[in-house]
Amino acid sequence: MLKGIDRLINAELLGVLMSMGHGDDILLCDVNHPAASIARHTVHGSVVNVSGSGLVDTAAAILRLMPLDTFVPSPVTRMSVVGDPNRILPIHDAFQQVLDRAENRPVGVEALERFEFYAAARNAFAVVRTSDPGPYGCFLLRKGVVSYGESAG
């Protein structure tokens, strides 16, 4: 156990976050997402499981350590609702609140159609599967840069 690191950040996830560079994406998903089949295409190559935690808590823990990209208008991408692409679900609102609070600014979130999202997810650095029951709890987070002299804590 290390001081100052949320218990949700297991050793594998910490290693993934440390290995990612600026512009790399990490996929946070619910239990319904085809995590294993997507993950085999990623840099990490396998699913990082964060058992017993939902999307909101896992995202908050990750975002205490990982900055979001400030060089793009929407450093976060979510899957849009099939048949109703403009619909915002409660998980989308809750996730937006976590993003805005973590970054201390409004964070842009882009929505992609289901299969476009899957294609983008295959290019992610890693897949993190939570125990969130979903649906539509699928988010790509683009890593930013920690400025010199700035700490993540």
Short mmCIF file of N, CA and C in Angstrom, two decimals:
data_model
loop_
_atom_site.label_atom_id
_atom_site.label_comp_id
_atom_site.label_asym_id
_atom_site.label_seq_id
_atom_site.Cartn_x
_atom_site.Cartn_y
_atom_site.Cartn_z
N MET A 1 0.84 -1.18 0.00
CA MET A 1 0.00 0.00 0.00
C MET A 1 0.89 1.24 0.00
N LEU A 2 0.52 2.22 -0.78
CA LEU A 2 1.23 3.48 -0.84
C LEU A 2 0.36 4.60 -0.29
N LYS A 3 0.97 5.59 0.26
CA LYS A 3 0.23 6.74 0.78
C LYS A 3 -0.25 7.62 -0.37
N GLY A 4 -1.44 8.17 -0.22
CA GLY A 4 -1.94 9.16 -1.15
C GLY A 4 -2.50 8.61 -2.45
N ILE A 5 -2.48 7.29 -2.64
CA ILE A 5 -3.04 6.71 -3.86
C ILE A 5 -4.33 6.00 -3.47
N ASP A 6 -5.41 6.36 -4.14
CA ASP A 6 -6.71 5.78 -3.86
C ASP A 6 -6.63 4.25 -3.94
N ARG A 7 -7.33 3.57 -3.07
CA ARG A 7 -7.32 2.10 -3.04
C ARG A 7 -7.85 1.48 -4.33
N LEU A 8 -8.60 2.25 -5.11
CA LEU A 8 -9.11 1.74 -6.39
C LEU A 8 -8.01 1.63 -7.45
N ILE A 9 -6.93 2.34 -7.25
CA ILE A 9 -5.82 2.30 -8.21
C ILE A 9 -4.93 1.12 -7.84
N ASN A 10 -5.16 -0.02 -8.49
CA ASN A 10 -4.34 -1.19 -8.21
C ASN A 10 -2.99 -1.07 -8.93
N ALA A 11 -2.09 -1.99 -8.65
CA ALA A 11 -0.73 -1.92 -9.20
C ALA A 11 -0.74 -1.92 -10.73
N GLU A 12 -1.58 -2.73 -11.33
CA GLU A 12 -1.62 -2.79 -12.80
C GLU A 12 -2.10 -1.45 -13.37
N LEU A 13 -3.14 -0.89 -12.79
CA LEU A 13 -3.65 0.39 -13.27
C LEU A 13 -2.64 1.50 -13.07
N LEU A 14 -1.95 1.51 -11.94
CA LEU A 14 -0.93 2.52 -11.70
C LEU A 14 0.17 2.42 -12.75
N GLY A 15 0.58 1.21 -13.08
CA GLY A 15 1.60 1.00 -14.11
C GLY A 15 1.14 1.49 -15.47
N VAL A 16 -0.12 1.24 -15.80
CA VAL A 16 -0.69 1.71 -17.07
C VAL A 16 -0.66 3.24 -17.11
N LEU A 17 -1.14 3.88 -16.04
CA LEU A 17 -1.18 5.34 -16.02
C LEU A 17 0.21 5.95 -16.14
N MET A 18 1.19 5.34 -15.50
CA MET A 18 2.57 5.82 -15.57
C MET A 18 3.17 5.62 -16.97
N SER A 19 2.74 4.57 -17.66
CA SER A 19 3.30 4.25 -18.98
C SER A 19 2.69 5.09 -20.10
N MET A 20 1.51 5.61 -19.89
CA MET A 20 0.83 6.41 -20.91
C MET A 20 1.56 7.73 -21.12
N GLY A 21 1.51 8.20 -22.35
CA GLY A 21 2.07 9.50 -22.67
C GLY A 21 0.98 10.47 -23.08
N HIS A 22 1.38 11.73 -23.30
CA HIS A 22 0.45 12.77 -23.72
C HIS A 22 -0.24 12.35 -25.01
N GLY A 23 -1.56 12.43 -25.01
CA GLY A 23 -2.34 12.07 -26.19
C GLY A 23 -2.82 10.64 -26.21
N ASP A 24 -2.32 9.80 -25.30
CA ASP A 24 -2.82 8.42 -25.21
C ASP A 24 -4.20 8.44 -24.56
N ASP A 25 -5.04 7.51 -24.99
CA ASP A 25 -6.38 7.36 -24.44
C ASP A 25 -6.47 6.14 -23.54
N ILE A 26 -7.27 6.25 -22.50
CA ILE A 26 -7.59 5.11 -21.66
C ILE A 26 -9.11 4.96 -21.69
N LEU A 27 -9.59 3.74 -21.85
CA LEU A 27 -11.02 3.47 -21.89
C LEU A 27 -11.49 3.03 -20.52
N LEU A 28 -12.48 3.72 -19.98
CA LEU A 28 -13.17 3.30 -18.77
C LEU A 28 -14.53 2.79 -19.21
N CYS A 29 -14.88 1.58 -18.77
CA CYS A 29 -16.14 1.02 -19.25
C CYS A 29 -16.90 0.29 -18.16
N ASP A 30 -18.18 0.06 -18.44
CA ASP A 30 -19.04 -0.70 -17.55
C ASP A 30 -18.89 -2.19 -17.87
N VAL A 31 -19.60 -3.02 -17.13
CA VAL A 31 -19.46 -4.48 -17.30
C VAL A 31 -20.07 -5.00 -18.59
N ASN A 32 -20.89 -4.22 -19.26
CA ASN A 32 -21.52 -4.67 -20.51
C ASN A 32 -20.62 -4.51 -21.73
N HIS A 33 -19.63 -3.66 -21.63
CA HIS A 33 -18.76 -3.35 -22.76
C HIS A 33 -17.94 -4.60 -23.15
N PRO A 34 -17.71 -4.79 -24.45
CA PRO A 34 -16.88 -5.93 -24.88
C PRO A 34 -15.39 -5.67 -24.59
N ALA A 35 -15.08 -5.55 -23.32
CA ALA A 35 -13.76 -5.12 -22.87
C ALA A 35 -12.64 -6.04 -23.34
N ALA A 36 -12.81 -7.34 -23.23
CA ALA A 36 -11.74 -8.27 -23.58
C ALA A 36 -11.42 -8.22 -25.07
N SER A 37 -12.45 -8.19 -25.90
CA SER A 37 -12.19 -8.18 -27.35
C SER A 37 -11.60 -6.85 -27.81
N ILE A 38 -11.97 -5.77 -27.16
CA ILE A 38 -11.39 -4.46 -27.47
C ILE A 38 -9.96 -4.39 -26.95
N ALA A 39 -9.76 -4.86 -25.71
CA ALA A 39 -8.46 -4.73 -25.05
C ALA A 39 -7.33 -5.42 -25.80
N ARG A 40 -7.62 -6.51 -26.47
CA ARG A 40 -6.53 -7.22 -27.15
C ARG A 40 -5.92 -6.41 -28.29
N HIS A 41 -6.59 -5.34 -28.72
CA HIS A 41 -6.06 -4.47 -29.77
C HIS A 41 -5.27 -3.28 -29.21
N THR A 42 -5.33 -3.09 -27.90
CA THR A 42 -4.70 -1.92 -27.28
C THR A 42 -3.22 -2.15 -27.01
N VAL A 43 -2.52 -1.11 -26.64
CA VAL A 43 -1.11 -1.21 -26.29
C VAL A 43 -0.92 -2.17 -25.12
N HIS A 44 -1.75 -2.02 -24.08
CA HIS A 44 -1.63 -2.87 -22.89
C HIS A 44 -1.98 -4.32 -23.20
N GLY A 45 -2.97 -4.54 -24.05
CA GLY A 45 -3.29 -5.87 -24.55
C GLY A 45 -4.24 -6.70 -23.73
N SER A 46 -4.58 -6.29 -22.53
CA SER A 46 -5.52 -7.04 -21.71
C SER A 46 -6.33 -6.06 -20.85
N VAL A 47 -7.43 -6.55 -20.31
CA VAL A 47 -8.31 -5.73 -19.49
C VAL A 47 -7.69 -5.50 -18.11
N VAL A 48 -7.77 -4.27 -17.66
CA VAL A 48 -7.42 -3.93 -16.28
C VAL A 48 -8.75 -3.89 -15.52
N ASN A 49 -8.95 -4.83 -14.62
CA ASN A 49 -10.20 -4.90 -13.86
C ASN A 49 -10.10 -4.09 -12.58
N VAL A 50 -11.10 -3.26 -12.35
CA VAL A 50 -11.24 -2.54 -11.10
C VAL A 50 -12.55 -3.04 -10.49
N SER A 51 -12.46 -4.19 -9.88
CA SER A 51 -13.65 -4.86 -9.34
C SER A 51 -14.19 -4.13 -8.13
N GLY A 52 -15.51 -4.13 -8.03
CA GLY A 52 -16.16 -3.54 -6.87
C GLY A 52 -16.30 -2.03 -6.91
N SER A 53 -16.02 -1.42 -8.04
CA SER A 53 -16.11 0.03 -8.15
C SER A 53 -16.88 0.42 -9.40
N GLY A 54 -17.62 1.50 -9.29
CA GLY A 54 -18.35 2.03 -10.43
C GLY A 54 -17.51 3.01 -11.23
N LEU A 55 -18.08 3.51 -12.29
CA LEU A 55 -17.39 4.44 -13.19
C LEU A 55 -17.02 5.75 -12.52
N VAL A 56 -17.94 6.32 -11.77
CA VAL A 56 -17.71 7.63 -11.18
C VAL A 56 -16.56 7.60 -10.19
N ASP A 57 -16.56 6.63 -9.29
CA ASP A 57 -15.47 6.54 -8.31
C ASP A 57 -14.14 6.20 -8.97
N THR A 58 -14.16 5.31 -9.95
CA THR A 58 -12.92 4.95 -10.65
C THR A 58 -12.37 6.14 -11.42
N ALA A 59 -13.25 6.87 -12.10
CA ALA A 59 -12.81 8.05 -12.85
C ALA A 59 -12.23 9.09 -11.90
N ALA A 60 -12.87 9.32 -10.78
CA ALA A 60 -12.37 10.31 -9.81
C ALA A 60 -10.98 9.91 -9.32
N ALA A 61 -10.78 8.63 -9.04
CA ALA A 61 -9.47 8.16 -8.57
C ALA A 61 -8.40 8.33 -9.65
N ILE A 62 -8.73 7.99 -10.89
CA ILE A 62 -7.78 8.12 -12.00
C ILE A 62 -7.45 9.59 -12.23
N LEU A 63 -8.47 10.44 -12.20
CA LEU A 63 -8.27 11.85 -12.52
C LEU A 63 -7.55 12.62 -11.41
N ARG A 64 -7.40 12.02 -10.23
CA ARG A 64 -6.54 12.63 -9.21
C ARG A 64 -5.07 12.47 -9.59
N LEU A 65 -4.79 11.51 -10.47
CA LEU A 65 -3.41 11.22 -10.88
C LEU A 65 -3.12 11.65 -12.32
N MET A 66 -4.12 11.58 -13.18
CA MET A 66 -3.91 11.80 -14.61
C MET A 66 -4.61 13.07 -15.09
N PRO A 67 -3.84 14.01 -15.65
CA PRO A 67 -4.47 15.20 -16.22
C PRO A 67 -5.12 14.87 -17.57
N LEU A 68 -6.15 15.61 -17.90
CA LEU A 68 -6.76 15.48 -19.22
C LEU A 68 -6.08 16.45 -20.19
N ASP A 69 -6.10 16.09 -21.45
CA ASP A 69 -5.47 16.89 -22.50
C ASP A 69 -6.16 18.25 -22.62
N THR A 70 -5.37 19.31 -22.61
CA THR A 70 -5.92 20.67 -22.76
C THR A 70 -5.71 21.21 -24.17
N PHE A 71 -5.09 20.41 -25.04
CA PHE A 71 -4.80 20.87 -26.40
C PHE A 71 -5.88 20.48 -27.40
N VAL A 72 -6.92 19.79 -26.93
CA VAL A 72 -8.03 19.41 -27.79
C VAL A 72 -9.33 19.90 -27.15
N PRO A 73 -10.34 20.23 -27.96
CA PRO A 73 -11.58 20.76 -27.38
C PRO A 73 -12.35 19.73 -26.54
N SER A 74 -12.24 18.45 -26.91
CA SER A 74 -12.97 17.39 -26.20
C SER A 74 -12.01 16.25 -25.86
N PRO A 75 -11.38 16.30 -24.68
CA PRO A 75 -10.45 15.24 -24.30
C PRO A 75 -11.14 13.96 -23.83
N VAL A 76 -12.47 13.96 -23.84
CA VAL A 76 -13.23 12.79 -23.43
C VAL A 76 -14.24 12.47 -24.53
N THR A 77 -14.38 11.17 -24.79
CA THR A 77 -15.35 10.69 -25.77
C THR A 77 -16.21 9.63 -25.10
N ARG A 78 -17.51 9.68 -25.38
CA ARG A 78 -18.42 8.68 -24.84
C ARG A 78 -19.20 8.02 -25.98
N MET A 79 -19.77 6.87 -25.69
CA MET A 79 -20.62 6.20 -26.66
C MET A 79 -22.00 6.84 -26.63
N SER A 80 -22.55 7.18 -27.80
CA SER A 80 -23.89 7.74 -27.85
C SER A 80 -24.92 6.61 -27.75
N VAL A 81 -26.11 6.98 -27.32
CA VAL A 81 -27.20 6.02 -27.15
C VAL A 81 -27.70 5.60 -28.53
N VAL A 82 -27.75 4.30 -28.75
CA VAL A 82 -28.22 3.76 -30.03
C VAL A 82 -29.67 4.16 -30.24
N GLY A 83 -29.96 4.74 -31.41
CA GLY A 83 -31.32 5.15 -31.74
C GLY A 83 -31.72 6.51 -31.21
N ASP A 84 -30.91 7.07 -30.33
CA ASP A 84 -31.21 8.38 -29.74
C ASP A 84 -29.89 9.07 -29.39
N PRO A 85 -29.09 9.44 -30.40
CA PRO A 85 -27.72 9.91 -30.17
C PRO A 85 -27.60 11.18 -29.34
N ASN A 86 -28.66 11.97 -29.23
CA ASN A 86 -28.59 13.20 -28.44
C ASN A 86 -29.01 13.00 -26.98
N ARG A 87 -29.44 11.80 -26.65
CA ARG A 87 -29.91 11.51 -25.30
C ARG A 87 -28.74 11.49 -24.31
N ILE A 88 -28.94 12.14 -23.18
CA ILE A 88 -27.96 12.16 -22.09
C ILE A 88 -28.54 11.33 -20.95
N LEU A 89 -27.82 10.30 -20.55
CA LEU A 89 -28.24 9.43 -19.46
C LEU A 89 -27.67 9.93 -18.13
N PRO A 90 -28.23 9.48 -17.02
CA PRO A 90 -27.70 9.90 -15.72
C PRO A 90 -26.19 9.64 -15.56
N ILE A 91 -25.67 8.53 -16.10
CA ILE A 91 -24.24 8.26 -15.98
C ILE A 91 -23.43 9.33 -16.73
N HIS A 92 -23.95 9.84 -17.83
CA HIS A 92 -23.25 10.89 -18.58
C HIS A 92 -23.17 12.17 -17.75
N ASP A 93 -24.27 12.53 -17.11
CA ASP A 93 -24.28 13.73 -16.24
C ASP A 93 -23.32 13.55 -15.06
N ALA A 94 -23.37 12.39 -14.42
CA ALA A 94 -22.52 12.14 -13.26
C ALA A 94 -21.05 12.16 -13.66
N PHE A 95 -20.73 11.58 -14.81
CA PHE A 95 -19.35 11.55 -15.29
C PHE A 95 -18.88 12.95 -15.62
N GLN A 96 -19.75 13.76 -16.23
CA GLN A 96 -19.40 15.15 -16.56
C GLN A 96 -19.05 15.92 -15.29
N GLN A 97 -19.79 15.71 -14.23
CA GLN A 97 -19.51 16.39 -12.97
C GLN A 97 -18.14 16.00 -12.43
N VAL A 98 -17.79 14.71 -12.51
CA VAL A 98 -16.47 14.25 -12.06
C VAL A 98 -15.37 14.90 -12.90
N LEU A 99 -15.57 14.94 -14.21
CA LEU A 99 -14.59 15.55 -15.11
C LEU A 99 -14.35 17.02 -14.77
N ASP A 100 -15.45 17.77 -14.69
CA ASP A 100 -15.36 19.20 -14.43
C ASP A 100 -14.71 19.50 -13.07
N ARG A 101 -15.06 18.70 -12.08
CA ARG A 101 -14.50 18.89 -10.74
C ARG A 101 -13.01 18.55 -10.73
N ALA A 102 -12.62 17.47 -11.38
CA ALA A 102 -11.22 17.05 -11.41
C ALA A 102 -10.34 18.06 -12.12
N GLU A 103 -10.85 18.65 -13.18
CA GLU A 103 -10.07 19.59 -13.98
C GLU A 103 -10.29 21.04 -13.59
N ASN A 104 -11.27 21.28 -12.73
CA ASN A 104 -11.59 22.64 -12.30
C ASN A 104 -11.94 23.55 -13.48
N ARG A 105 -12.64 22.96 -14.44
CA ARG A 105 -13.07 23.67 -15.64
C ARG A 105 -14.12 22.81 -16.35
N PRO A 106 -14.92 23.39 -17.24
CA PRO A 106 -15.82 22.57 -18.05
C PRO A 106 -15.00 21.74 -19.05
N VAL A 107 -15.21 20.45 -19.04
CA VAL A 107 -14.47 19.54 -19.92
C VAL A 107 -15.37 19.13 -21.08
N GLY A 108 -14.86 19.30 -22.30
CA GLY A 108 -15.60 18.89 -23.48
C GLY A 108 -15.68 17.39 -23.61
N VAL A 109 -16.88 16.91 -23.94
CA VAL A 109 -17.11 15.48 -24.15
C VAL A 109 -17.77 15.30 -25.51
N GLU A 110 -17.15 14.50 -26.34
CA GLU A 110 -17.67 14.19 -27.68
C GLU A 110 -18.39 12.86 -27.61
N ALA A 111 -19.47 12.72 -28.38
CA ALA A 111 -20.20 11.45 -28.46
C ALA A 111 -19.94 10.80 -29.81
N LEU A 112 -19.72 9.49 -29.80
CA LEU A 112 -19.54 8.72 -31.02
C LEU A 112 -20.58 7.60 -31.09
N GLU A 113 -21.00 7.30 -32.30
CA GLU A 113 -21.88 6.17 -32.56
C GLU A 113 -21.20 4.89 -32.07
N ARG A 114 -21.99 3.92 -31.69
CA ARG A 114 -21.50 2.69 -31.07
C ARG A 114 -20.29 2.07 -31.77
N PHE A 115 -20.39 1.80 -33.06
CA PHE A 115 -19.30 1.11 -33.75
C PHE A 115 -18.10 2.03 -34.00
N GLU A 116 -18.35 3.33 -34.15
CA GLU A 116 -17.25 4.28 -34.23
C GLU A 116 -16.51 4.34 -32.89
N PHE A 117 -17.28 4.25 -31.80
CA PHE A 117 -16.67 4.24 -30.48
C PHE A 117 -15.80 2.99 -30.31
N TYR A 118 -16.31 1.83 -30.70
CA TYR A 118 -15.53 0.60 -30.61
C TYR A 118 -14.22 0.72 -31.39
N ALA A 119 -14.30 1.31 -32.58
CA ALA A 119 -13.08 1.48 -33.39
C ALA A 119 -12.09 2.40 -32.68
N ALA A 120 -12.57 3.49 -32.12
CA ALA A 120 -11.69 4.41 -31.39
C ALA A 120 -11.11 3.72 -30.15
N ALA A 121 -11.91 2.92 -29.48
CA ALA A 121 -11.46 2.23 -28.27
C ALA A 121 -10.34 1.23 -28.57
N ARG A 122 -10.36 0.63 -29.73
CA ARG A 122 -9.29 -0.32 -30.10
C ARG A 122 -7.93 0.38 -30.21
N ASN A 123 -7.95 1.68 -30.39
CA ASN A 123 -6.70 2.45 -30.47
C ASN A 123 -6.26 3.00 -29.12
N ALA A 124 -6.99 2.67 -28.07
CA ALA A 124 -6.65 3.16 -26.73
C ALA A 124 -5.38 2.50 -26.23
N PHE A 125 -4.78 3.09 -25.23
CA PHE A 125 -3.60 2.51 -24.59
C PHE A 125 -4.01 1.30 -23.76
N ALA A 126 -5.15 1.41 -23.06
CA ALA A 126 -5.62 0.33 -22.20
C ALA A 126 -7.11 0.43 -21.98
N VAL A 127 -7.69 -0.69 -21.53
CA VAL A 127 -9.10 -0.77 -21.19
C VAL A 127 -9.21 -1.06 -19.69
N VAL A 128 -10.00 -0.22 -19.01
CA VAL A 128 -10.25 -0.40 -17.57
C VAL A 128 -11.73 -0.72 -17.42
N ARG A 129 -12.01 -1.94 -16.94
CA ARG A 129 -13.41 -2.36 -16.75
C ARG A 129 -13.77 -2.22 -15.27
N THR A 130 -14.84 -1.48 -15.03
CA THR A 130 -15.36 -1.30 -13.68
C THR A 130 -16.49 -2.30 -13.45
N SER A 131 -17.07 -2.26 -12.27
CA SER A 131 -18.22 -3.10 -11.95
C SER A 131 -19.54 -2.37 -12.18
N ASP A 132 -19.47 -1.21 -12.81
CA ASP A 132 -20.67 -0.42 -13.07
C ASP A 132 -21.62 -1.22 -13.96
N PRO A 133 -22.92 -1.27 -13.62
CA PRO A 133 -23.86 -2.07 -14.42
C PRO A 133 -24.26 -1.45 -15.75
N GLY A 134 -23.94 -0.16 -15.98
CA GLY A 134 -24.27 0.47 -17.24
C GLY A 134 -25.76 0.76 -17.33
N PRO A 135 -26.28 0.96 -18.50
CA PRO A 135 -25.66 0.89 -19.83
C PRO A 135 -25.01 2.22 -20.23
N TYR A 136 -24.29 2.18 -21.32
CA TYR A 136 -23.64 3.33 -21.95
C TYR A 136 -22.61 4.00 -21.05
N GLY A 137 -22.01 3.23 -20.18
CA GLY A 137 -20.94 3.74 -19.34
C GLY A 137 -19.60 3.44 -19.98
N CYS A 138 -19.34 4.10 -21.09
CA CYS A 138 -18.11 3.87 -21.86
C CYS A 138 -17.50 5.23 -22.19
N PHE A 139 -16.27 5.46 -21.71
CA PHE A 139 -15.63 6.76 -21.86
C PHE A 139 -14.15 6.60 -22.20
N LEU A 140 -13.70 7.32 -23.19
CA LEU A 140 -12.28 7.41 -23.52
C LEU A 140 -11.75 8.72 -22.95
N LEU A 141 -10.69 8.62 -22.16
CA LEU A 141 -10.07 9.80 -21.56
C LEU A 141 -8.69 10.00 -22.18
N ARG A 142 -8.43 11.19 -22.73
CA ARG A 142 -7.14 11.49 -23.34
C ARG A 142 -6.21 12.14 -22.32
N LYS A 143 -5.06 11.53 -22.15
CA LYS A 143 -4.09 12.02 -21.16
C LYS A 143 -3.44 13.31 -21.62
N GLY A 144 -3.30 14.22 -20.69
CA GLY A 144 -2.64 15.49 -20.95
C GLY A 144 -1.24 15.51 -20.37
N VAL A 145 -0.78 16.71 -20.10
CA VAL A 145 0.58 16.94 -19.61
C VAL A 145 0.51 17.59 -18.24
N VAL A 146 1.35 17.11 -17.35
CA VAL A 146 1.54 17.78 -16.06
C VAL A 146 2.68 18.78 -16.27
N SER A 147 2.39 20.05 -16.03
CA SER A 147 3.39 21.09 -16.25
C SER A 147 4.55 20.94 -15.27
N TYR A 148 5.71 21.38 -15.69
CA TYR A 148 6.89 21.35 -14.83
C TYR A 148 6.60 22.11 -13.55
N GLY A 149 6.93 21.50 -12.43
CA GLY A 149 6.68 22.13 -11.14
C GLY A 149 5.31 21.85 -10.58
N GLU A 150 4.40 21.32 -11.41
CA GLU A 150 3.05 20.98 -10.96
C GLU A 150 3.07 19.53 -10.48
N SER A 151 2.36 19.26 -9.42
CA SER A 151 2.26 17.86 -8.98
C SER A 151 0.84 17.39 -9.16
N ALA A 152 0.68 16.09 -9.29
CA ALA A 152 -0.65 15.51 -9.44
C ALA A 152 -1.38 15.48 -8.10
N GLY A 153 -0.71 15.72 -7.00
CA GLY A 153 -1.36 15.63 -5.69
C GLY A 153 -1.58 16.95 -5.16
#
